[in-house]
CSV table of C-alpha atoms and ligand atoms in Angstrom, one decimal:
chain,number,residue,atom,x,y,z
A,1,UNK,CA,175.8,41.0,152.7
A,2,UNK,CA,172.9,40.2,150.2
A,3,UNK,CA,169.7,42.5,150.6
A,4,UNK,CA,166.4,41.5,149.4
A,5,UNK,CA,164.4,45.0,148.7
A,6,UNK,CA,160.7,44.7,148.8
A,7,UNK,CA,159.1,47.1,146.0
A,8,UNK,CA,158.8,47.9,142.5
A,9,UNK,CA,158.8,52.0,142.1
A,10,UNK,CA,161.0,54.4,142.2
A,11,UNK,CA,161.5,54.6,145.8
A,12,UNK,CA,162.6,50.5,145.6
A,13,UNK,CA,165.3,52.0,142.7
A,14,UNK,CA,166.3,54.5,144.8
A,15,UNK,CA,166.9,52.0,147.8
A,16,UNK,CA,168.7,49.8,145.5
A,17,UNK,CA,170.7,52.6,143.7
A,18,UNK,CA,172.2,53.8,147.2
A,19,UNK,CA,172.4,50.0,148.9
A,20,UNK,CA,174.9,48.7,145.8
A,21,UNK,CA,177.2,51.9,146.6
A,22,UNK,CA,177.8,50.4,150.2
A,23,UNK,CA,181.6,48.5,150.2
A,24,UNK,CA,179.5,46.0,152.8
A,25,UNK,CA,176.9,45.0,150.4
A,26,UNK,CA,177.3,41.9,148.2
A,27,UNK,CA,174.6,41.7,145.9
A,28,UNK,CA,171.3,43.2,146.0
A,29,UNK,CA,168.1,41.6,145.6
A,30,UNK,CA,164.4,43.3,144.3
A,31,UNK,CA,161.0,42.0,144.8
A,32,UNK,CA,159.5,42.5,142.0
A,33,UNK,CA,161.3,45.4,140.6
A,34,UNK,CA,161.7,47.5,137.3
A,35,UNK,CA,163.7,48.0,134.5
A,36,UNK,CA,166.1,50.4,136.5
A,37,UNK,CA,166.7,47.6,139.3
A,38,UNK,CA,167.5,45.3,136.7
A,39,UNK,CA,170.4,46.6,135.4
A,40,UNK,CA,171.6,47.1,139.1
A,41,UNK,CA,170.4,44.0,141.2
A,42,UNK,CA,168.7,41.2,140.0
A,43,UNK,CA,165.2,41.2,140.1
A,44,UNK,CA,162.9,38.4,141.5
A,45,UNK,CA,159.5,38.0,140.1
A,46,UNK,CA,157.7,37.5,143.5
A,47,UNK,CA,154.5,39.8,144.9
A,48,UNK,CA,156.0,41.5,147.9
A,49,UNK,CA,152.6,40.4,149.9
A,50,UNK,CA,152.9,36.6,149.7
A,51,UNK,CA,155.4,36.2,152.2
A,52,UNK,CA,155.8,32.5,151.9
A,53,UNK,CA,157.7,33.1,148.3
A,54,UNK,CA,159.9,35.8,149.8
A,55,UNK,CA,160.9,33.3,152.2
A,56,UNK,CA,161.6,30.9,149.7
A,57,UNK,CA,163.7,33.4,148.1
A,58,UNK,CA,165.4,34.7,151.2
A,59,UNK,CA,166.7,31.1,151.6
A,60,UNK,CA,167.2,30.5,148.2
A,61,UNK,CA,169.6,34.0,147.8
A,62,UNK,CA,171.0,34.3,150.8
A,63,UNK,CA,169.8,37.3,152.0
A,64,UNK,CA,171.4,38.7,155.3
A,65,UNK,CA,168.7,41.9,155.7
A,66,UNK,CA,164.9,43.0,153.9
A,67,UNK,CA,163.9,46.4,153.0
A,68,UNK,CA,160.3,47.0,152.8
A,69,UNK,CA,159.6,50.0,150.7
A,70,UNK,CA,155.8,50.1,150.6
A,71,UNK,CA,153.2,50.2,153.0
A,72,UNK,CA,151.2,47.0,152.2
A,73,UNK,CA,153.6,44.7,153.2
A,74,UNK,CA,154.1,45.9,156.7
A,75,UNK,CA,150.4,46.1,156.9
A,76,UNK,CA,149.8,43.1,156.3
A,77,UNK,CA,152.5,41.7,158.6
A,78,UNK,CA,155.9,40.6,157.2
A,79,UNK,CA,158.2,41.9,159.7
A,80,UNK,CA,156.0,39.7,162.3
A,81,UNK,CA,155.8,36.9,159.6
A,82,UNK,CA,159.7,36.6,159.6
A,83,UNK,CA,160.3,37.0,163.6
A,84,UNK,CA,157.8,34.3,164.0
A,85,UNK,CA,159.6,31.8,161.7
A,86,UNK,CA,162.5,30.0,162.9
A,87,UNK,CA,164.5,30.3,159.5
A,88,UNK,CA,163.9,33.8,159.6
A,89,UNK,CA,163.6,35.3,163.1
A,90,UNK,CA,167.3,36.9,162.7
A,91,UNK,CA,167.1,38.1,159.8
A,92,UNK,CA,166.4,42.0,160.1
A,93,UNK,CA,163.5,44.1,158.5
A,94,UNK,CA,163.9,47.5,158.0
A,95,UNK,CA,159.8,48.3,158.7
A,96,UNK,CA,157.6,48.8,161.6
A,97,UNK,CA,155.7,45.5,162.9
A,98,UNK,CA,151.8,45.3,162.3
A,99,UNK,CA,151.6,47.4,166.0
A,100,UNK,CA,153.4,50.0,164.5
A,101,UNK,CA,152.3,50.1,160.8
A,102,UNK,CA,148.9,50.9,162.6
A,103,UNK,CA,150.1,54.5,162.4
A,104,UNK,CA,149.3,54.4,158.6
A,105,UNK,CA,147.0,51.3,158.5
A,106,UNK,CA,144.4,53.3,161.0
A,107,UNK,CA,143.7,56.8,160.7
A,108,UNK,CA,141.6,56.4,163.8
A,109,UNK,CA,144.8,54.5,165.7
A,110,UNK,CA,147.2,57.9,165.0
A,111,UNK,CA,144.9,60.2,165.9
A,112,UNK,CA,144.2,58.8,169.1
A,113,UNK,CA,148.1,58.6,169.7
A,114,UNK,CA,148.9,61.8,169.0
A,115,UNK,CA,146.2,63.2,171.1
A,116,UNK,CA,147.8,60.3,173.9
A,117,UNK,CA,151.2,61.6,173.3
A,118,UNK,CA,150.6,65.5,172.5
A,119,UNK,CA,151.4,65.8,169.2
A,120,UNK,CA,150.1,68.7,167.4
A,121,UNK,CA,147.2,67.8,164.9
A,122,UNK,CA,144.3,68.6,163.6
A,123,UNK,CA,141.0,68.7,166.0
A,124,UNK,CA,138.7,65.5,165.2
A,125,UNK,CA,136.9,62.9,166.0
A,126,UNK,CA,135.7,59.4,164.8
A,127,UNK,CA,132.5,57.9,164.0
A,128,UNK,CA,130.8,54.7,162.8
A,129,UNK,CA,127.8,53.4,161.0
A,130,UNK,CA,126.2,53.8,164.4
A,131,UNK,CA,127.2,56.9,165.2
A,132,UNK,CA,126.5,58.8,162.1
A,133,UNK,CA,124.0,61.1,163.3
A,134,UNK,CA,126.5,62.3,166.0
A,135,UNK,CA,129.0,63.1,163.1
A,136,UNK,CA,126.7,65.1,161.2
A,137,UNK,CA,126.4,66.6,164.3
A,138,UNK,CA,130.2,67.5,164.6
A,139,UNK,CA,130.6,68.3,161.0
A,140,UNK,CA,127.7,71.2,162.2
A,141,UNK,CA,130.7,72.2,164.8
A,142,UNK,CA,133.2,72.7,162.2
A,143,UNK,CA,134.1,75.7,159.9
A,144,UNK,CA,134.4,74.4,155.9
A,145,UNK,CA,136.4,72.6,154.2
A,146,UNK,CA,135.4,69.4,155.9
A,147,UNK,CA,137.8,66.7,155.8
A,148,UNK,CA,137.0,63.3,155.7
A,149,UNK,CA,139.2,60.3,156.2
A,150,UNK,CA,138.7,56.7,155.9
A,151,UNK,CA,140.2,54.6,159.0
A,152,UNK,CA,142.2,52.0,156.8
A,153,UNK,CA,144.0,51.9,153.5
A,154,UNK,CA,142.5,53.3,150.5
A,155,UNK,CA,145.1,53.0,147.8
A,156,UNK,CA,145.4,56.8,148.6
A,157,UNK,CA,141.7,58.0,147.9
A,158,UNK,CA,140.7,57.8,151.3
A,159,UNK,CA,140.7,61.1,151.7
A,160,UNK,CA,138.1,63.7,150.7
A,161,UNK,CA,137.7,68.1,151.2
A,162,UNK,CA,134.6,69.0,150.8
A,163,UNK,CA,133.2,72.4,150.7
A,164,UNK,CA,129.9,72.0,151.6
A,165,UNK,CA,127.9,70.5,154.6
A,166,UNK,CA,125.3,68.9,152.5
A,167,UNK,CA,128.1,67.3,150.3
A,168,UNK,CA,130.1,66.5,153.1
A,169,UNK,CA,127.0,65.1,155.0
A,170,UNK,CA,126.4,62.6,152.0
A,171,UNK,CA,129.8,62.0,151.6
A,172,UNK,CA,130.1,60.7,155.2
A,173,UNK,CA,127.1,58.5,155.1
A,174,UNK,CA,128.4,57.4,151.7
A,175,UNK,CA,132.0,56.0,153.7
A,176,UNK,CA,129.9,55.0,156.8
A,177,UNK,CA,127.0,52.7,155.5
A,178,UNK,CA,127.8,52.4,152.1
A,179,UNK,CA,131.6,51.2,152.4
A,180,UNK,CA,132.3,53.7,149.7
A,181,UNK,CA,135.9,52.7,150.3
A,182,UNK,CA,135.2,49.2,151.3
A,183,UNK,CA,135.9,48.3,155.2
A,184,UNK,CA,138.6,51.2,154.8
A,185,UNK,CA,135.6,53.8,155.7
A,186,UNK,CA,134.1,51.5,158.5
A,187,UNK,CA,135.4,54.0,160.6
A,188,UNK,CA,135.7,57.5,159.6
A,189,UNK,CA,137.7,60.6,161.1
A,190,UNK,CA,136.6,63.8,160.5
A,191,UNK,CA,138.9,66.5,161.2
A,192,UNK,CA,139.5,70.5,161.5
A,193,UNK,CA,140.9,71.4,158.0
A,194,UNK,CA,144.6,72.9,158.3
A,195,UNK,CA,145.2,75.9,156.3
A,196,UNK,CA,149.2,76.4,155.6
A,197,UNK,CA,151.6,75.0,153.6
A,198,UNK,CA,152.9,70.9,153.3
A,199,UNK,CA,156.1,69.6,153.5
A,200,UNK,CA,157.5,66.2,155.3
A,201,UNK,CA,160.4,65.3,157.6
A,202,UNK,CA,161.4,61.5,157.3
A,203,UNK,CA,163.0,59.8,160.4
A,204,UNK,CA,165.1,56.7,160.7
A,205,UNK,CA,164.4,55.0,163.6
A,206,UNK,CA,166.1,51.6,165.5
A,207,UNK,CA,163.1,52.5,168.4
A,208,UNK,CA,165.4,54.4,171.0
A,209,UNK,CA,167.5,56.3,168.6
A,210,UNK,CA,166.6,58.2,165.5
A,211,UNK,CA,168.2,60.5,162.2
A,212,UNK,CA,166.4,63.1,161.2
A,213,UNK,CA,166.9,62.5,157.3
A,214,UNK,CA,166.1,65.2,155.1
A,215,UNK,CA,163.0,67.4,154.5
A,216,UNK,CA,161.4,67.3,151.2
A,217,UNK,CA,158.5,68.2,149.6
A,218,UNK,CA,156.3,66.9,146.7
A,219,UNK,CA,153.8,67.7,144.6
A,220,UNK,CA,151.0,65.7,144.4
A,221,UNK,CA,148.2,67.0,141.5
A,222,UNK,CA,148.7,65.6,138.2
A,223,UNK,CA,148.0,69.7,137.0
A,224,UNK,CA,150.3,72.8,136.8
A,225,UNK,CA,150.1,74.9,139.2
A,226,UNK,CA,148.6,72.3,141.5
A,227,UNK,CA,145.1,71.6,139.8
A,228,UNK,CA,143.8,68.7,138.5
A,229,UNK,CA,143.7,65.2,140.6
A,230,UNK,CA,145.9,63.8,142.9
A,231,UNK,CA,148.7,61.4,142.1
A,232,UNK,CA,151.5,59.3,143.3
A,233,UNK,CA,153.6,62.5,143.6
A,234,UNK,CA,154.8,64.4,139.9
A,235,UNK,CA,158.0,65.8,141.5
A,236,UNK,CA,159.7,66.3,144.7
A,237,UNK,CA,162.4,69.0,146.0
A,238,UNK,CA,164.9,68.4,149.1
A,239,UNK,CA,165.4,70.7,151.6
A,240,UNK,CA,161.9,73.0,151.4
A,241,UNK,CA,163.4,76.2,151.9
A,242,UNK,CA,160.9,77.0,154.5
A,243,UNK,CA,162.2,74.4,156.9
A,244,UNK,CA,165.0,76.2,158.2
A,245,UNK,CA,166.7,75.3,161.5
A,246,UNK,CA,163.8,77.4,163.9
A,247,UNK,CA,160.9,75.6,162.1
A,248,UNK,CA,162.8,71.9,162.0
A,249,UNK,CA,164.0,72.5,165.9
A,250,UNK,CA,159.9,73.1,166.3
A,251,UNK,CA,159.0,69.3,164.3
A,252,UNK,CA,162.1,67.4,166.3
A,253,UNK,CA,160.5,69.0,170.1
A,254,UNK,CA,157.2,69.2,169.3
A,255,UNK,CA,156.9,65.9,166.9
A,256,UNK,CA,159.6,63.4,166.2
A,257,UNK,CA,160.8,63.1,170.0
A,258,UNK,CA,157.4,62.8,171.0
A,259,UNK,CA,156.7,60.3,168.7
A,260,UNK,CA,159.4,58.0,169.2
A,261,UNK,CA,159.5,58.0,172.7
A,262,UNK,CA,155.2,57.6,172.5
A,263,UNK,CA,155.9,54.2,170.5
A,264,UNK,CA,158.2,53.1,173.4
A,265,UNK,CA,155.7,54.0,176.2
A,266,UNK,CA,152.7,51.8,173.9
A,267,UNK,CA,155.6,49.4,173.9
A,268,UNK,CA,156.1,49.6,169.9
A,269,UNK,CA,159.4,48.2,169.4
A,270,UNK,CA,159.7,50.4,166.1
A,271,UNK,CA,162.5,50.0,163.1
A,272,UNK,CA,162.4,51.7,160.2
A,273,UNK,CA,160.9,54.7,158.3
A,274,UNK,CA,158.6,57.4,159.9
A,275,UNK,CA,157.2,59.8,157.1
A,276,UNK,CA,155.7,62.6,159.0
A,277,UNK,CA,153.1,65.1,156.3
A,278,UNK,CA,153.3,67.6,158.2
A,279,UNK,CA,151.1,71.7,157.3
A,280,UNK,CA,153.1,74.4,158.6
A,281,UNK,CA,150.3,76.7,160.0
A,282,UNK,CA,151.8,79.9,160.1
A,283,UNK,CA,155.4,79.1,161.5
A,284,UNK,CA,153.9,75.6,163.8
A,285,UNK,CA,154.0,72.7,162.2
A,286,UNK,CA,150.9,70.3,162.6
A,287,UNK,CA,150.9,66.3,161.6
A,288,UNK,CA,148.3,65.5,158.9
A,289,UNK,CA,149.3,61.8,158.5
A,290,UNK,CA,152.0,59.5,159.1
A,291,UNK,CA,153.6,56.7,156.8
A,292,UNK,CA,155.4,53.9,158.1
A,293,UNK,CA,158.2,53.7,155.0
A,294,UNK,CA,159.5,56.1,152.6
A,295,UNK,CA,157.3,58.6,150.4
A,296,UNK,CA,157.6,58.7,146.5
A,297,UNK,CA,159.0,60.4,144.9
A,298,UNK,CA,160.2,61.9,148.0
A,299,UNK,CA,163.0,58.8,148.4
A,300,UNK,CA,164.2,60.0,145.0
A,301,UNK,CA,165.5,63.4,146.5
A,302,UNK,CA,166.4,62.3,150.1
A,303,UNK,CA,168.0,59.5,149.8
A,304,UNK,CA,170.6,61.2,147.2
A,305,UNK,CA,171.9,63.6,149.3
A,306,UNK,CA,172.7,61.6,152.1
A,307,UNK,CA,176.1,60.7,152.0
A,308,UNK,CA,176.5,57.8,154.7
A,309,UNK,CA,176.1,54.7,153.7
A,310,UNK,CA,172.9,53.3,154.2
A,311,UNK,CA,173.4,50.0,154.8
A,312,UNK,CA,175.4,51.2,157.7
A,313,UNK,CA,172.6,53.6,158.9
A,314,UNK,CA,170.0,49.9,158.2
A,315,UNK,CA,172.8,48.0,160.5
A,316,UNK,CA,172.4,50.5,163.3
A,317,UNK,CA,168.5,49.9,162.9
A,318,UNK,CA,168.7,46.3,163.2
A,319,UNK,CA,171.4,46.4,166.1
A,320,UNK,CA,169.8,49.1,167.7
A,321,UNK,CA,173.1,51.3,168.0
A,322,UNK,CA,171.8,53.8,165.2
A,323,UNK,CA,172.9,56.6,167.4
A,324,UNK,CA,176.2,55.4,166.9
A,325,UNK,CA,176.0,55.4,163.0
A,326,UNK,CA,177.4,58.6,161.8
A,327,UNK,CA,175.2,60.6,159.2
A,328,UNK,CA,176.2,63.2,156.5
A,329,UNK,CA,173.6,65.2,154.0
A,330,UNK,CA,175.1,67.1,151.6
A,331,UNK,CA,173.4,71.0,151.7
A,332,UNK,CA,173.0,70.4,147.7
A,333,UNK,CA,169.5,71.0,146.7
A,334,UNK,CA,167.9,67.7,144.8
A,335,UNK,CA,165.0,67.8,142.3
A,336,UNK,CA,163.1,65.2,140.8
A,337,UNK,CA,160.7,65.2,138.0
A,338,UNK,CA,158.4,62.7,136.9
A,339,UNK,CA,157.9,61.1,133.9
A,340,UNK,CA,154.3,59.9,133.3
A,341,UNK,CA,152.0,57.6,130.8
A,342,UNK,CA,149.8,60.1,129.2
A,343,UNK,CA,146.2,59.8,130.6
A,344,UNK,CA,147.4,59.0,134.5
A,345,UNK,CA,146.5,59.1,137.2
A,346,UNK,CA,142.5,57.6,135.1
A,347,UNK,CA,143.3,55.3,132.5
A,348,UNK,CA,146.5,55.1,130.7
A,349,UNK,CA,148.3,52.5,128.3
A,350,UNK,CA,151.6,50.4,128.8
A,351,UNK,CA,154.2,49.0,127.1
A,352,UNK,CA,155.5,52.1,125.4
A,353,UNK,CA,158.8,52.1,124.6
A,354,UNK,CA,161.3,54.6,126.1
A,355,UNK,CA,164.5,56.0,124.4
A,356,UNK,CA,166.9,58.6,125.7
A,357,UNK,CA,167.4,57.9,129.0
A,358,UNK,CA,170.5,55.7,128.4
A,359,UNK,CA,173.6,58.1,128.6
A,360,UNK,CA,172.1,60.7,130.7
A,361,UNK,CA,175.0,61.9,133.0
A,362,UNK,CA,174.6,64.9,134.7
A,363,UNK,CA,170.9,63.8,136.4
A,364,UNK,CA,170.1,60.1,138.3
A,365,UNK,CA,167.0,58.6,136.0
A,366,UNK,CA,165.2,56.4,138.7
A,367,UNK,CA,162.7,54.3,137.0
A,368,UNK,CA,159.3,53.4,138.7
A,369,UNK,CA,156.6,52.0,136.0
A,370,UNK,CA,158.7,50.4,133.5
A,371,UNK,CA,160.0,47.2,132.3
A,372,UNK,CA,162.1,45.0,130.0
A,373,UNK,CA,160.0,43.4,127.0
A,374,UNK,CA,162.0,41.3,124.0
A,375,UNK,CA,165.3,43.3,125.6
A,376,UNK,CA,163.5,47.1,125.1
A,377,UNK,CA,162.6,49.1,127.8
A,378,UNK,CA,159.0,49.9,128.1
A,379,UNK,CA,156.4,51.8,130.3
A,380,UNK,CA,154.4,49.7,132.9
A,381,UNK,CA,152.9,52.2,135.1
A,382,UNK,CA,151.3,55.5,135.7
A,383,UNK,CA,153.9,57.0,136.6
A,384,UNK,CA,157.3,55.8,134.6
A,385,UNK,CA,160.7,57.7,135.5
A,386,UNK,CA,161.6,60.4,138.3
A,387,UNK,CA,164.5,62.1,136.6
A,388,UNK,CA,166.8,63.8,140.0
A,389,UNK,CA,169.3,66.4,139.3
A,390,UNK,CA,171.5,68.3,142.2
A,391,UNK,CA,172.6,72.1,142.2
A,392,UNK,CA,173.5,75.0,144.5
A,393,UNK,CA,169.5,76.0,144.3
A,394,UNK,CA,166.4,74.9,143.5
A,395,UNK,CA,166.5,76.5,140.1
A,396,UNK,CA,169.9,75.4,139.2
A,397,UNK,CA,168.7,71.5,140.2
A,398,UNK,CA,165.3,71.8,138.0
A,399,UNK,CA,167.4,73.0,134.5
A,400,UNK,CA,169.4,69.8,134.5
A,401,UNK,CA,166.4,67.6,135.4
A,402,UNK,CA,164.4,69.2,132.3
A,403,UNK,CA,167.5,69.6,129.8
A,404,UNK,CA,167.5,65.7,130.3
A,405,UNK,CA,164.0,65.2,130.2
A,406,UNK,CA,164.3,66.6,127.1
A,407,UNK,CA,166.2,63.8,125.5
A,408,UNK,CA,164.0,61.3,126.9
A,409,UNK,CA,160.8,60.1,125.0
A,410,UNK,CA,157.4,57.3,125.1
A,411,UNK,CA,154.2,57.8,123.1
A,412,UNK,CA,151.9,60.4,125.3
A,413,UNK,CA,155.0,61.0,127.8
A,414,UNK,CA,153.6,64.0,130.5
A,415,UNK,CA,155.2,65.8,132.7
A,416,UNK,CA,154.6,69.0,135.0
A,417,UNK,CA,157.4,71.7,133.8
A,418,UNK,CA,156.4,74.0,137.2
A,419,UNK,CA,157.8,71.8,139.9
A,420,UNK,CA,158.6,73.7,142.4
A,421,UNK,CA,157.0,76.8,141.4
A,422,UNK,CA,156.1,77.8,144.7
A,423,UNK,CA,158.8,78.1,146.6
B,501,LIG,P1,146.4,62.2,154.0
B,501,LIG,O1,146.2,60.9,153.3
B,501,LIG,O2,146.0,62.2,155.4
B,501,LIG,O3,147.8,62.7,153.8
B,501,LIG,O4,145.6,63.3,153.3
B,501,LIG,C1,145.8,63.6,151.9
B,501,LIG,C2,145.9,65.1,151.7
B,501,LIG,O5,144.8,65.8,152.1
B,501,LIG,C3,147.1,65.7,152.4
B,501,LIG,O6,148.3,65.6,151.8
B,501,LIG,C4,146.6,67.1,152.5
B,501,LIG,O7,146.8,67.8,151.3
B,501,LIG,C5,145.1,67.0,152.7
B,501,LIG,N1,144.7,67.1,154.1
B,501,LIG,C6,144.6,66.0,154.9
B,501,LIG,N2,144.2,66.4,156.1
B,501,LIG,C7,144.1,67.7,156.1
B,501,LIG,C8,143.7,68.7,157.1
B,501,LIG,N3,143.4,68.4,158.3
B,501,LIG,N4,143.7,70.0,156.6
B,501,LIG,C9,144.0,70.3,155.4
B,501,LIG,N5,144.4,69.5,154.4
B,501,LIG,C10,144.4,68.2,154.8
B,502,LIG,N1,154.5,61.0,147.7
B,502,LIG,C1,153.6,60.7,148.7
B,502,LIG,C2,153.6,59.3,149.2
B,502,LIG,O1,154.6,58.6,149.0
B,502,LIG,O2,152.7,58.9,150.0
């Protein structure tokens, strides 16, 4: 089997690193990819949005089954793009069709299914240009922080928690008639703001059946101690010690059955990755948001521990017999750190090189930002490596991850040394 995997960050490396293990895969494929991919699968220089090149290359190479890591693509439509195409209709994506990608692509959209389908969330409602006055009006209603959302995609700044009324007043009218985030905040939900503590569950789902993969958490400011802006995601730990079997037995009743069998009943024929954020308020857990694919670097810790073979899990997705597929997770504990250009997540430089992360052993160095210039390895992103280490805890995990970090270098390299400091 040859598998094209849609991507470039650590996530797609991740994906890649676990797909070569499988006995059933042939050669793996990676749209555009990084340095890491490289020396693993063979990278095609193609943007993973203009679906008529990855359909020249799907021809071209082959491939037998897609795996689309980021959100864009499914967005936009390339799981409909390919069963609409008679060269390409039986070839399966892994990733929701635009109907379902809508839980990510519209705040608005998962809000009102959740509410449909009983899911626990956060109070809210949505507003318009024309309805402005009525959501200063609700914002009136609420308690602070407020929390704003824009409807669409806003490369992950859509959000904003605001303290005060006033701010949050201007704030809204800033979305609402002046697109602060483009057509994004044409629609705005404003929600009840959840006080507790995040984590997210991941499901694998071929639409009937699903596997609950692992639970993981990450850590999103760029600051120790969690200050300072928000990021990609600096680090990530799988399993959050807080989810233990009562608390998960609460997300799979309350959230992940519901949710599957709501996307059957709106007729959502669903395959793929669900990444439910979920706050645990005081022992319940609450949705804040879904994803339709993978988080990272979340992938970079879950994906690791499972001990099936994915491709065999994808296979049950595209078959629909998933629920026959059988699934192992190792109760090892998996860290990741990342590796970051100095300056990120504002303005940062590239094409630093890297040394020291060749003949690292006892930790998995997934690259994101980097690539291959006149045969050295360079940074190419904000965020450049997620180093991922295993152990019996959480402590144990972090001390390999950081002994190898310490052998690994790049002009203005950063890092956060607390990951996991909180649990
Ligand atoms: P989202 O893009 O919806 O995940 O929101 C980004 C971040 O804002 C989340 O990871 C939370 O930290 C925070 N957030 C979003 N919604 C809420 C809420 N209702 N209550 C508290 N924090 C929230
Ligand atoms: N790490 C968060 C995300 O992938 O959205």
């Amino acid at each position: 089997m040859n598998i094209l995997v849609l991507g470039s960050g650590g996530r797609e490396h991740a994906f890649t690193y676990k797909l070569s293990q499988s006995k059933k895969v042939n050669q793996v494929f990676v749209a555009p990819g990084n340095a890491g991919t490289d020396k693993i699968a063979k990278n095609l220089s193609i943007n993973p949005t203009d679906f008529n090149a990855v359909k020249t290359a799907v021809l071209e190479h082959e491939i037998n089954m897609v795996v689309v890591g980021p959100e864009a693509p499914l967005v936009e439509g390339v799981h409909d793009f390919f069963l609409a195409d008679d060269q390409l209709k039986n070839i399966p994506v892994i990733g929701p069709k635009k109907d379902g990608a809508l839980l990510e692509g519209s705040k608005d959209f998962s809000k009102q299914f959740m509410e449909k389908h009983n899911i626990p969330t956060a109070k809210y409602q949505s507003f318009t240009q024309d309805s402005l006055e009525d959501g200063y009006a609700f914002l009136e209603t609420l308690n602070p922080p407020f929390v704003l959302k824009a409807d669409g995609l806003a490369a992950g700044k859509g959000v904003l928690i605001l303290d005060h009324i006033e701010e949050a007043k201007t704030e809204l009218k800033e979305m609402l008639t002046n697109q602060k985030f483009g057509d994004a905040s044409a629609t705005v939900v404003i929600e009840e703001f959840l006080k507790g503590i995040e984590l997210s569950v991941f499901v694998l789902t071929d639409g009937k059946s699903y596997k609950v993969l692992p639970s993981a958490k990450d850590y999103k400011r760029i600051g120790e101690g969690d200050t300072g802006l928000n990021t990609g995601g600096m680090g990530a730990i799988s399993p959050v010690p807080f989810a233990d079997t009562d608390f998960l037995t609460k997300v799979e009743d309350r959230i992940i059955k519901p949710t599957v069998d709501g996307l059957q009943k709106e007729g959502i024929d669903y395959r793929g990755f669900i990444f439910i954020g979920l706050m645990n308020v005081a022992g319940d857990p609450f949705v804040i948001e879904y994803n339709v694919r993978m988080g990272d670097p979340e992938t970079e810790v879950v994906l690791p521990r499972i001990n099936s073979d994915l491709f065999d899990l994808f296979e049950g997705v595209a078959n629909q017999n998933l629920h026959e597929k059988t699934y192992e997770v190792t109760s090892q504990t998996a860290t990741t750190v990342m590796l970051v250009s100095g300056g990120y997540p504002e303005a940062y430089e590239k094409g630093k090189a890297i040394s020291g992360f060749e003949g690292i052993e006892d930790s998995i160095v997934f690259h994101a930002g980097t690539k291959i210039t006149d045969t050295k390895v360079v940074t190419n992103g904000g965020r450049v490596m997620a180093i991922t280490s295993f152990g019996d805890t959480i402590k144990d995990a972090l001390a390999k991850s950081y002994k190898n970090i310490d052998k690994i270098s790049f002009e203005k390299m950063n890092y956060r040394k607390d990951i996991g400091f909180d649990l």
